[in-house]
Amino acid sequence: MNIKELAKKYEQYTIDMRREFHMYPELSMKEVRTAKRIKEELEKIGVPFVSIGESGVVATIEGKNKGKTIALRADIDALEVNEIRDIPYKSKNEGIMHACGHDAHGAMLLGAAHLLNEIKDKFNGSVKLLFQPAEEIAQGAKALIKGGALEGVDEVFGMHVMGNFPTGKIAVGSGPRMASADKFKITVKGVGGHGSMPNLGVDALVAASAIVMNLQTLVSRELSPMESVVVSIGKFNSGTRFNVIADEAVLEGTTRCFSYEVRDQLPTAMERIIKSTAASYRAEAELEYNFLTAPTINKEESTERAKNAIKKIMSEEAVMEMPKMLGSEDFSEYLAKVPGTFAIVGTANEEKDTCYANHHPMFDIDEDMLVKGLALHAQYAYDFLME
Ligand code: NI
């Protein structure tokens, strides 16, 4: 099966779809036009699908005989970024832009749908195509999973285009590759009073300051130095006037880590430090902890399969080692449930001026990588199903 050759047939189609998605970017959970267009494209080739929520689409391509099931995933949402690049397919939706390349993801998966549909008599099992909304707000993967997208799925594969990875390369790696990203809010309660008589009040601002400092000991003194963990407080609101003792302080922050175990440990350990620190200042404190995105942990066997697939559709030199990254990706939600791997498609090409980092208002991709992406989806699925 020469998937590399077959993919060429769908290269222009994938470029066209990517440009169309780029022109009509939609924010998380509002990808209604995008989802409608995906469904129309699937209908044209007779690929059945179900809708999940307003903008999730899960299509299924059945092979010749019964067998395993693989899920291929593409996120489809855009961002609140004002595109400043002068291109014929510039965003027509004011203040919204496909600045993270999810337009390419949707298009590559549609290209792969065409290819896999063409060869469906040549493989066993089935392929599920997950067109996922709302990656940017970490809700889309959870919504699709809740809607049953992973039922019967044995393996999952996904990709992300990246403006700071060289074009012509696709990065893969096993183990924890991207961090978790969770959010927390701490409310410290004290008793207000006059700034000249702090003894008559309970200073929430001072207690909260101590909490900010003490939380760092979690990273430096409690968790293993072999683990990479970040606990950051980005917002500290307290006080009303220079000579009034603050009766409340509200802190907001984020945590990042690379292991499921550390992630589970964090809220309990943080709560202990927060409550005991507040108590030592006669104040009270509450922690509100929201799990947003799990760490992205790739399976070794899946990563090997991806490596081999890249060699087949490109070359040995095209395979790049995926570094650990502090960014997060809600593809991790699928990986927490079924084995799989997540690859990074390099799209930085100096000649084409596509070296801007994702989320930059000048972000664009080297479109030569689109055919590689669609081929990799198909090759990975075919190899997994035929093993
Ligand atoms: Ni993204």
Short mmCIF file of C-alpha atoms and ligand atoms in Angstrom, two decimals:
data_model
loop_
_atom_site.label_atom_id
_atom_site.label_comp_id
_atom_site.label_asym_id
_atom_site.label_seq_id
_atom_site.Cartn_x
_atom_site.Cartn_y
_atom_site.Cartn_z
CA MET A 1 0.00 0.00 0.00
CA ASN A 2 1.72 3.19 -1.16
CA ILE A 3 0.04 5.83 0.96
CA LYS A 4 2.71 8.40 0.15
CA GLU A 5 1.70 8.24 -3.54
CA LEU A 6 -2.03 8.13 -2.86
CA ALA A 7 -1.81 11.21 -0.63
CA LYS A 8 -0.63 13.41 -3.51
CA LYS A 9 -4.08 13.13 -5.06
CA TYR A 10 -5.55 14.96 -2.07
CA GLU A 11 -2.84 17.58 -1.57
CA GLN A 12 -4.58 20.42 -3.40
CA TYR A 13 -7.89 19.56 -1.74
CA THR A 14 -6.27 19.76 1.70
CA ILE A 15 -4.65 23.12 0.89
CA ASP A 16 -7.99 24.48 -0.35
CA MET A 17 -9.83 23.28 2.77
CA ARG A 18 -7.15 24.71 5.03
CA ARG A 19 -7.41 28.11 3.34
CA GLU A 20 -11.17 28.06 3.61
CA PHE A 21 -11.05 27.22 7.32
CA HIS A 22 -8.42 29.92 7.73
CA MET A 23 -10.72 32.53 6.19
CA TYR A 24 -13.60 31.66 8.52
CA PRO A 25 -12.07 31.05 11.95
CA GLU A 26 -14.43 30.42 14.86
CA LEU A 27 -13.87 30.51 18.61
CA SER A 28 -14.03 27.51 20.95
CA MET A 29 -17.45 25.83 21.15
CA LYS A 30 -18.70 28.15 18.40
CA GLU A 31 -17.21 26.25 15.43
CA VAL A 32 -20.64 25.92 13.80
CA ARG A 33 -19.72 26.87 10.24
CA THR A 34 -16.55 24.79 10.39
CA ALA A 35 -18.47 21.73 11.62
CA LYS A 36 -21.14 22.24 8.96
CA ARG A 37 -18.50 22.34 6.23
CA ILE A 38 -16.79 19.22 7.59
CA LYS A 39 -20.12 17.37 7.50
CA GLU A 40 -20.80 18.53 3.93
CA GLU A 41 -17.38 17.31 2.84
CA LEU A 42 -17.92 13.92 4.52
CA GLU A 43 -21.38 13.61 2.92
CA LYS A 44 -19.86 14.17 -0.52
CA ILE A 45 -17.75 11.03 -0.15
CA GLY A 46 -20.40 9.03 1.71
CA VAL A 47 -18.58 8.80 5.05
CA PRO A 48 -21.12 8.48 7.89
CA PHE A 49 -20.79 10.67 10.97
CA VAL A 50 -22.52 11.74 14.17
CA SER A 51 -22.58 15.20 15.71
CA ILE A 52 -21.57 15.71 19.33
CA GLY A 53 -22.79 18.99 20.76
CA GLU A 54 -22.93 22.07 18.54
CA SER A 55 -19.63 21.63 16.77
CA GLY A 56 -18.14 18.18 17.35
CA VAL A 57 -18.13 15.68 14.46
CA VAL A 58 -17.18 12.01 14.73
CA ALA A 59 -17.01 10.13 11.43
CA THR A 60 -16.42 6.41 10.95
CA ILE A 61 -14.83 4.55 8.05
CA GLU A 62 -15.35 0.80 8.24
CA GLY A 63 -12.74 -1.48 6.70
CA LYS A 64 -13.30 -4.75 4.84
CA ASN A 65 -13.45 -7.07 7.85
CA LYS A 66 -13.99 -6.59 11.55
CA GLY A 67 -10.93 -5.66 13.53
CA LYS A 68 -9.42 -3.00 15.77
CA THR A 69 -10.51 0.62 15.95
CA ILE A 70 -8.26 3.64 15.71
CA ALA A 71 -9.23 7.25 16.38
CA LEU A 72 -7.52 10.10 14.49
CA ARG A 73 -8.08 13.51 16.01
CA ALA A 74 -8.03 17.09 14.73
CA ASP A 75 -8.97 20.15 16.76
CA ILE A 76 -10.77 22.87 14.81
CA ASP A 77 -11.08 26.05 16.94
CA ALA A 78 -9.43 29.46 16.49
CA LEU A 79 -8.29 32.26 18.79
CA GLU A 80 -9.00 35.89 19.70
CA VAL A 81 -6.05 37.19 17.70
CA ASN A 82 -6.12 39.95 15.10
CA GLU A 83 -4.45 38.64 11.96
CA ILE A 84 -1.93 41.14 10.57
CA ARG A 85 -0.55 39.08 7.71
CA ASP A 86 -1.49 40.09 4.19
CA ILE A 87 -2.54 36.85 2.51
CA PRO A 88 -5.36 36.04 0.05
CA TYR A 89 -6.95 33.74 2.64
CA LYS A 90 -6.77 36.25 5.50
CA SER A 91 -9.38 35.92 8.25
CA LYS A 92 -12.75 37.41 7.38
CA ASN A 93 -13.89 37.23 11.00
CA GLU A 94 -12.72 40.40 12.73
CA GLY A 95 -10.50 39.78 15.75
CA ILE A 96 -10.50 36.00 15.28
CA MET A 97 -7.67 34.06 13.68
CA HIS A 98 -6.47 30.50 13.15
CA ALA A 99 -3.25 31.48 14.90
CA CYS A 100 -2.58 27.98 16.23
CA GLY A 101 -2.94 26.13 12.93
CA HIS A 102 -6.07 24.18 13.81
CA ASP A 103 -7.29 25.06 10.29
CA ALA A 104 -4.50 22.80 9.03
CA HIS A 105 -5.52 20.05 11.48
CA GLY A 106 -9.13 19.94 10.27
CA ALA A 107 -8.03 20.03 6.62
CA MET A 108 -5.42 17.26 7.04
CA LEU A 109 -8.01 15.01 8.68
CA LEU A 110 -10.48 15.66 5.86
CA GLY A 111 -7.72 14.78 3.38
CA ALA A 112 -7.04 11.59 5.33
CA ALA A 113 -10.79 10.81 5.32
CA HIS A 114 -10.73 10.86 1.51
CA LEU A 115 -7.65 8.66 1.32
CA LEU A 116 -8.83 6.12 3.91
CA ASN A 117 -12.27 5.99 2.34
CA GLU A 118 -10.62 5.19 -1.01
CA ILE A 119 -8.67 2.26 0.45
CA LYS A 120 -11.28 0.96 2.91
CA ASP A 121 -11.49 -2.40 1.11
CA LYS A 122 -7.80 -2.88 1.82
CA PHE A 123 -7.80 -2.74 5.63
CA ASN A 124 -9.62 -4.41 8.50
CA GLY A 125 -11.21 -2.72 11.48
CA SER A 126 -12.37 0.84 11.52
CA VAL A 127 -11.15 4.41 11.66
CA LYS A 128 -12.90 7.04 13.72
CA LEU A 129 -12.23 10.64 12.72
CA LEU A 130 -12.60 13.03 15.63
CA PHE A 131 -13.16 16.64 14.57
CA GLN A 132 -12.88 18.23 17.97
CA PRO A 133 -14.04 21.69 19.05
CA ALA A 134 -12.66 23.83 21.87
CA GLU A 135 -9.08 22.67 22.36
CA GLU A 136 -8.03 26.19 23.33
CA ILE A 137 -10.31 26.19 26.37
CA ALA A 138 -9.59 22.54 27.23
CA GLN A 139 -13.21 21.49 26.95
CA GLY A 140 -13.47 19.85 23.54
CA ALA A 141 -11.73 16.53 24.21
CA LYS A 142 -13.72 16.07 27.42
CA ALA A 143 -16.96 16.83 25.55
CA LEU A 144 -16.21 14.33 22.78
CA ILE A 145 -15.24 11.63 25.28
CA LYS A 146 -18.46 12.28 27.22
CA GLY A 147 -20.35 12.01 23.94
CA GLY A 148 -18.95 8.51 23.39
CA ALA A 149 -16.19 9.28 20.86
CA LEU A 150 -13.79 6.79 22.45
CA GLU A 151 -16.23 3.87 22.70
CA GLY A 152 -14.58 0.79 21.25
CA VAL A 153 -11.41 2.72 20.40
CA ASP A 154 -8.11 0.83 20.84
CA GLU A 155 -5.64 3.53 19.87
CA VAL A 156 -5.56 7.28 19.29
CA PHE A 157 -3.30 9.46 17.15
CA GLY A 158 -3.06 13.22 16.70
CA MET A 159 -0.79 15.97 15.42
CA HIS A 160 -0.09 19.66 15.87
CA VAL A 161 1.60 22.02 13.41
CA MET A 162 4.27 24.17 15.05
CA GLY A 163 5.85 27.39 13.83
CA ASN A 164 9.08 26.96 15.77
CA PHE A 165 9.83 23.43 14.48
CA PRO A 166 11.57 23.18 11.09
CA THR A 167 9.55 22.28 8.03
CA GLY A 168 10.25 18.86 6.62
CA LYS A 169 10.46 17.38 10.12
CA ILE A 170 7.89 15.65 12.28
CA ALA A 171 8.71 15.29 15.96
CA VAL A 172 7.69 12.26 18.00
CA GLY A 173 8.71 11.03 21.42
CA SER A 174 7.49 8.66 24.10
CA GLY A 175 6.71 9.40 27.73
CA PRO A 176 5.56 12.74 29.12
CA ARG A 177 6.07 15.33 26.37
CA MET A 178 3.69 18.16 27.25
CA ALA A 179 2.69 19.49 30.65
CA SER A 180 -0.59 19.54 32.47
CA ALA A 181 -2.25 22.94 32.90
CA ASP A 182 -4.60 23.41 35.83
CA LYS A 183 -6.03 26.49 37.48
CA PHE A 184 -6.63 27.48 41.08
CA LYS A 185 -8.11 30.27 43.16
CA ILE A 186 -7.37 30.95 46.82
CA THR A 187 -9.63 33.12 48.96
CA VAL A 188 -8.15 34.35 52.25
CA LYS A 189 -10.51 35.81 54.84
CA GLY A 190 -9.38 38.11 57.66
CA VAL A 191 -10.89 40.93 59.67
CA GLY A 192 -10.64 44.53 58.48
CA GLY A 193 -9.55 47.44 60.60
CA HIS A 194 -7.49 50.63 60.83
CA GLY A 195 -3.98 50.53 59.45
CA SER A 196 -2.67 52.09 62.65
CA MET A 197 -4.07 49.25 64.80
CA PRO A 198 -3.32 45.95 63.00
CA ASN A 199 -3.64 44.07 66.28
CA LEU A 200 -7.40 44.66 66.25
CA GLY A 201 -7.83 43.10 62.81
CA VAL A 202 -6.66 39.99 60.98
CA ASP A 203 -4.62 41.03 57.98
CA ALA A 204 -5.67 38.90 55.00
CA LEU A 205 -3.06 40.56 52.79
CA VAL A 206 -0.16 39.52 55.01
CA ALA A 207 -1.51 35.97 55.37
CA ALA A 208 -1.93 35.74 51.58
CA SER A 209 1.64 36.99 51.05
CA ALA A 210 2.90 34.19 53.27
CA ILE A 211 0.82 31.70 51.29
CA VAL A 212 2.45 32.88 48.04
CA MET A 213 5.89 32.26 49.54
CA ASN A 214 5.08 28.98 51.28
CA LEU A 215 3.50 27.41 48.20
CA GLN A 216 6.91 27.46 46.52
CA THR A 217 8.25 25.02 49.12
CA LEU A 218 6.00 22.43 47.50
CA VAL A 219 8.23 22.48 44.45
CA SER A 220 11.54 22.96 46.27
CA ARG A 221 11.00 20.82 49.42
CA GLU A 222 8.13 18.39 49.08
CA LEU A 223 7.97 16.99 45.56
CA SER A 224 10.82 14.99 44.06
CA PRO A 225 13.55 17.15 42.52
CA MET A 226 13.39 14.69 39.61
CA GLU A 227 9.94 16.00 38.73
CA SER A 228 9.36 19.23 36.81
CA VAL A 229 6.59 21.15 38.53
CA VAL A 230 5.49 24.77 38.33
CA VAL A 231 3.18 26.49 40.80
CA SER A 232 2.62 30.09 39.71
CA ILE A 233 0.40 32.77 41.13
CA GLY A 234 -0.39 35.33 38.48
CA LYS A 235 -3.00 37.42 40.22
CA PHE A 236 -3.15 38.87 43.74
CA ASN A 237 -6.07 41.11 44.66
CA SER A 238 -6.33 42.59 48.12
CA GLY A 239 -7.00 45.82 49.95
CA THR A 240 -9.02 48.94 49.32
CA ARG A 241 -6.98 51.81 50.80
CA PHE A 242 -3.48 52.57 52.10
CA ASN A 243 -4.53 52.76 55.73
CA VAL A 244 -7.14 50.01 55.88
CA ILE A 245 -6.33 46.45 56.97
CA ALA A 246 -7.50 44.15 54.15
CA ASP A 247 -10.20 41.70 55.21
CA GLU A 248 -9.85 39.58 52.07
CA ALA A 249 -7.29 38.51 49.51
CA VAL A 250 -7.96 36.56 46.34
CA LEU A 251 -5.12 34.81 44.53
CA GLU A 252 -5.28 33.04 41.18
CA GLY A 253 -2.68 30.81 39.65
CA THR A 254 -1.77 27.80 37.58
CA THR A 255 0.12 24.54 38.03
CA ARG A 256 2.08 22.55 35.45
CA CYS A 257 3.59 19.10 35.72
CA PHE A 258 4.41 16.00 33.68
CA SER A 259 2.97 13.13 35.69
CA TYR A 260 -0.51 11.91 36.57
CA GLU A 261 0.63 11.10 40.15
CA VAL A 262 2.09 14.54 40.89
CA ARG A 263 -0.98 16.15 39.38
CA ASP A 264 -3.24 14.19 41.73
CA GLN A 265 -1.05 15.12 44.71
CA LEU A 266 -1.03 18.87 44.10
CA PRO A 267 -4.48 20.01 45.32
CA THR A 268 -4.23 18.14 48.65
CA ALA A 269 -0.71 19.35 49.37
CA MET A 270 -1.58 22.91 48.37
CA GLU A 271 -4.68 22.93 50.55
CA ARG A 272 -2.64 21.79 53.57
CA ILE A 273 -0.10 24.61 53.10
CA ILE A 274 -2.76 27.22 52.37
CA LYS A 275 -4.97 26.41 55.34
CA SER A 276 -2.16 26.01 57.87
CA THR A 277 -0.39 29.17 56.71
CA ALA A 278 -3.62 31.16 56.97
CA ALA A 279 -4.27 29.72 60.44
CA SER A 280 -0.84 30.77 61.67
CA TYR A 281 -1.86 34.36 60.87
CA ARG A 282 -5.33 33.87 62.48
CA ALA A 283 -6.91 34.00 59.01
CA GLU A 284 -8.92 31.44 57.07
CA ALA A 285 -8.41 30.27 53.52
CA GLU A 286 -10.18 28.20 50.88
CA LEU A 287 -8.76 26.58 47.77
CA GLU A 288 -10.74 26.10 44.58
CA TYR A 289 -8.85 23.79 42.22
CA ASN A 290 -9.86 23.14 38.60
CA PHE A 291 -8.34 20.32 36.60
CA LEU A 292 -8.11 21.65 33.05
CA THR A 293 -5.63 19.63 30.98
CA ALA A 294 -3.74 16.45 31.85
CA PRO A 295 -0.08 15.95 30.92
CA THR A 296 0.44 14.52 27.42
CA ILE A 297 2.06 11.11 27.91
CA ASN A 298 2.86 9.21 24.72
CA LYS A 299 3.05 5.41 24.66
CA GLU A 300 6.34 3.96 23.50
CA GLU A 301 4.85 1.38 21.14
CA SER A 302 2.63 4.03 19.51
CA THR A 303 5.57 6.41 19.15
CA GLU A 304 7.61 3.69 17.40
CA ARG A 305 4.71 3.13 15.02
CA ALA A 306 4.57 6.88 14.29
CA LYS A 307 8.33 6.93 13.64
CA ASN A 308 8.03 4.10 11.14
CA ALA A 309 5.07 5.76 9.47
CA ILE A 310 7.05 9.01 9.05
CA LYS A 311 9.91 7.03 7.46
CA LYS A 312 7.44 5.48 4.99
CA ILE A 313 5.76 8.70 3.91
CA MET A 314 8.86 10.94 4.15
CA SER A 315 12.33 9.71 5.13
CA GLU A 316 14.50 8.65 8.04
CA GLU A 317 15.82 12.24 8.29
CA ALA A 318 12.31 13.62 8.67
CA VAL A 319 11.96 12.02 12.11
CA MET A 320 12.82 14.42 14.91
CA GLU A 321 12.97 13.79 18.65
CA MET A 322 10.11 15.62 20.38
CA PRO A 323 11.41 17.71 23.28
CA LYS A 324 9.54 18.11 26.57
CA MET A 325 7.35 21.21 26.34
CA LEU A 326 5.60 23.22 29.02
CA GLY A 327 2.70 23.92 26.71
CA SER A 328 -0.39 21.79 27.14
CA GLU A 329 -2.80 20.02 24.82
CA ASP A 330 -6.18 18.49 25.57
CA PHE A 331 -5.27 15.50 23.38
CA SER A 332 -3.94 14.31 26.73
CA GLU A 333 -7.52 13.51 27.76
CA TYR A 334 -7.67 10.76 25.12
CA LEU A 335 -4.20 9.51 26.08
CA ALA A 336 -5.29 9.20 29.70
CA LYS A 337 -7.91 6.67 28.51
CA VAL A 338 -6.43 4.81 25.53
CA PRO A 339 -2.87 4.26 24.25
CA GLY A 340 -1.56 6.49 21.52
CA THR A 341 0.87 9.25 20.63
CA PHE A 342 0.88 12.90 19.65
CA ALA A 343 3.24 14.23 16.99
CA ILE A 344 4.46 17.74 16.14
CA VAL A 345 4.60 18.76 12.49
CA GLY A 346 7.29 21.36 11.79
CA THR A 347 6.14 24.20 9.54
CA ALA A 348 8.86 26.84 9.96
CA ASN A 349 10.23 27.84 6.57
CA GLU A 350 12.31 31.02 6.37
CA GLU A 351 11.77 31.43 2.62
CA LYS A 352 8.03 31.42 3.16
CA ASP A 353 8.27 33.55 6.30
CA THR A 354 6.45 30.93 8.39
CA CYS A 355 8.72 30.95 11.45
CA TYR A 356 6.39 32.81 13.79
CA ALA A 357 5.41 30.96 16.93
CA ASN A 358 1.87 29.66 17.29
CA HIS A 359 -0.58 32.32 18.55
CA HIS A 360 1.45 35.12 16.89
CA PRO A 361 -0.67 37.50 14.71
CA MET A 362 1.68 36.74 11.76
CA PHE A 363 1.46 32.95 12.23
CA ASP A 364 1.22 30.94 9.03
CA ILE A 365 2.37 27.49 7.95
CA ASP A 366 4.44 25.96 5.19
CA GLU A 367 1.59 24.31 3.28
CA ASP A 368 3.97 21.71 1.83
CA MET A 369 3.54 19.90 5.14
CA LEU A 370 -0.21 19.42 4.70
CA VAL A 371 0.18 16.45 2.37
CA LYS A 372 2.64 14.91 4.84
CA GLY A 373 0.15 15.34 7.65
CA LEU A 374 -2.73 13.76 5.76
CA ALA A 375 -0.46 10.91 4.68
CA LEU A 376 0.78 10.38 8.25
CA HIS A 377 -2.77 10.11 9.58
CA ALA A 378 -3.59 7.49 6.95
CA GLN A 379 -0.28 5.59 7.25
CA TYR A 380 -0.50 5.44 11.04
CA ALA A 381 -4.10 4.20 10.93
CA TYR A 382 -3.37 1.63 8.23
CA ASP A 383 -0.27 0.30 10.02
CA PHE A 384 -2.10 0.01 13.35
CA LEU A 385 -5.09 -1.77 11.84
CA MET A 386 -3.02 -4.19 9.77
CA GLU A 387 -0.52 -5.17 12.49
NI NI B 1 -3.11 24.54 19.20
#
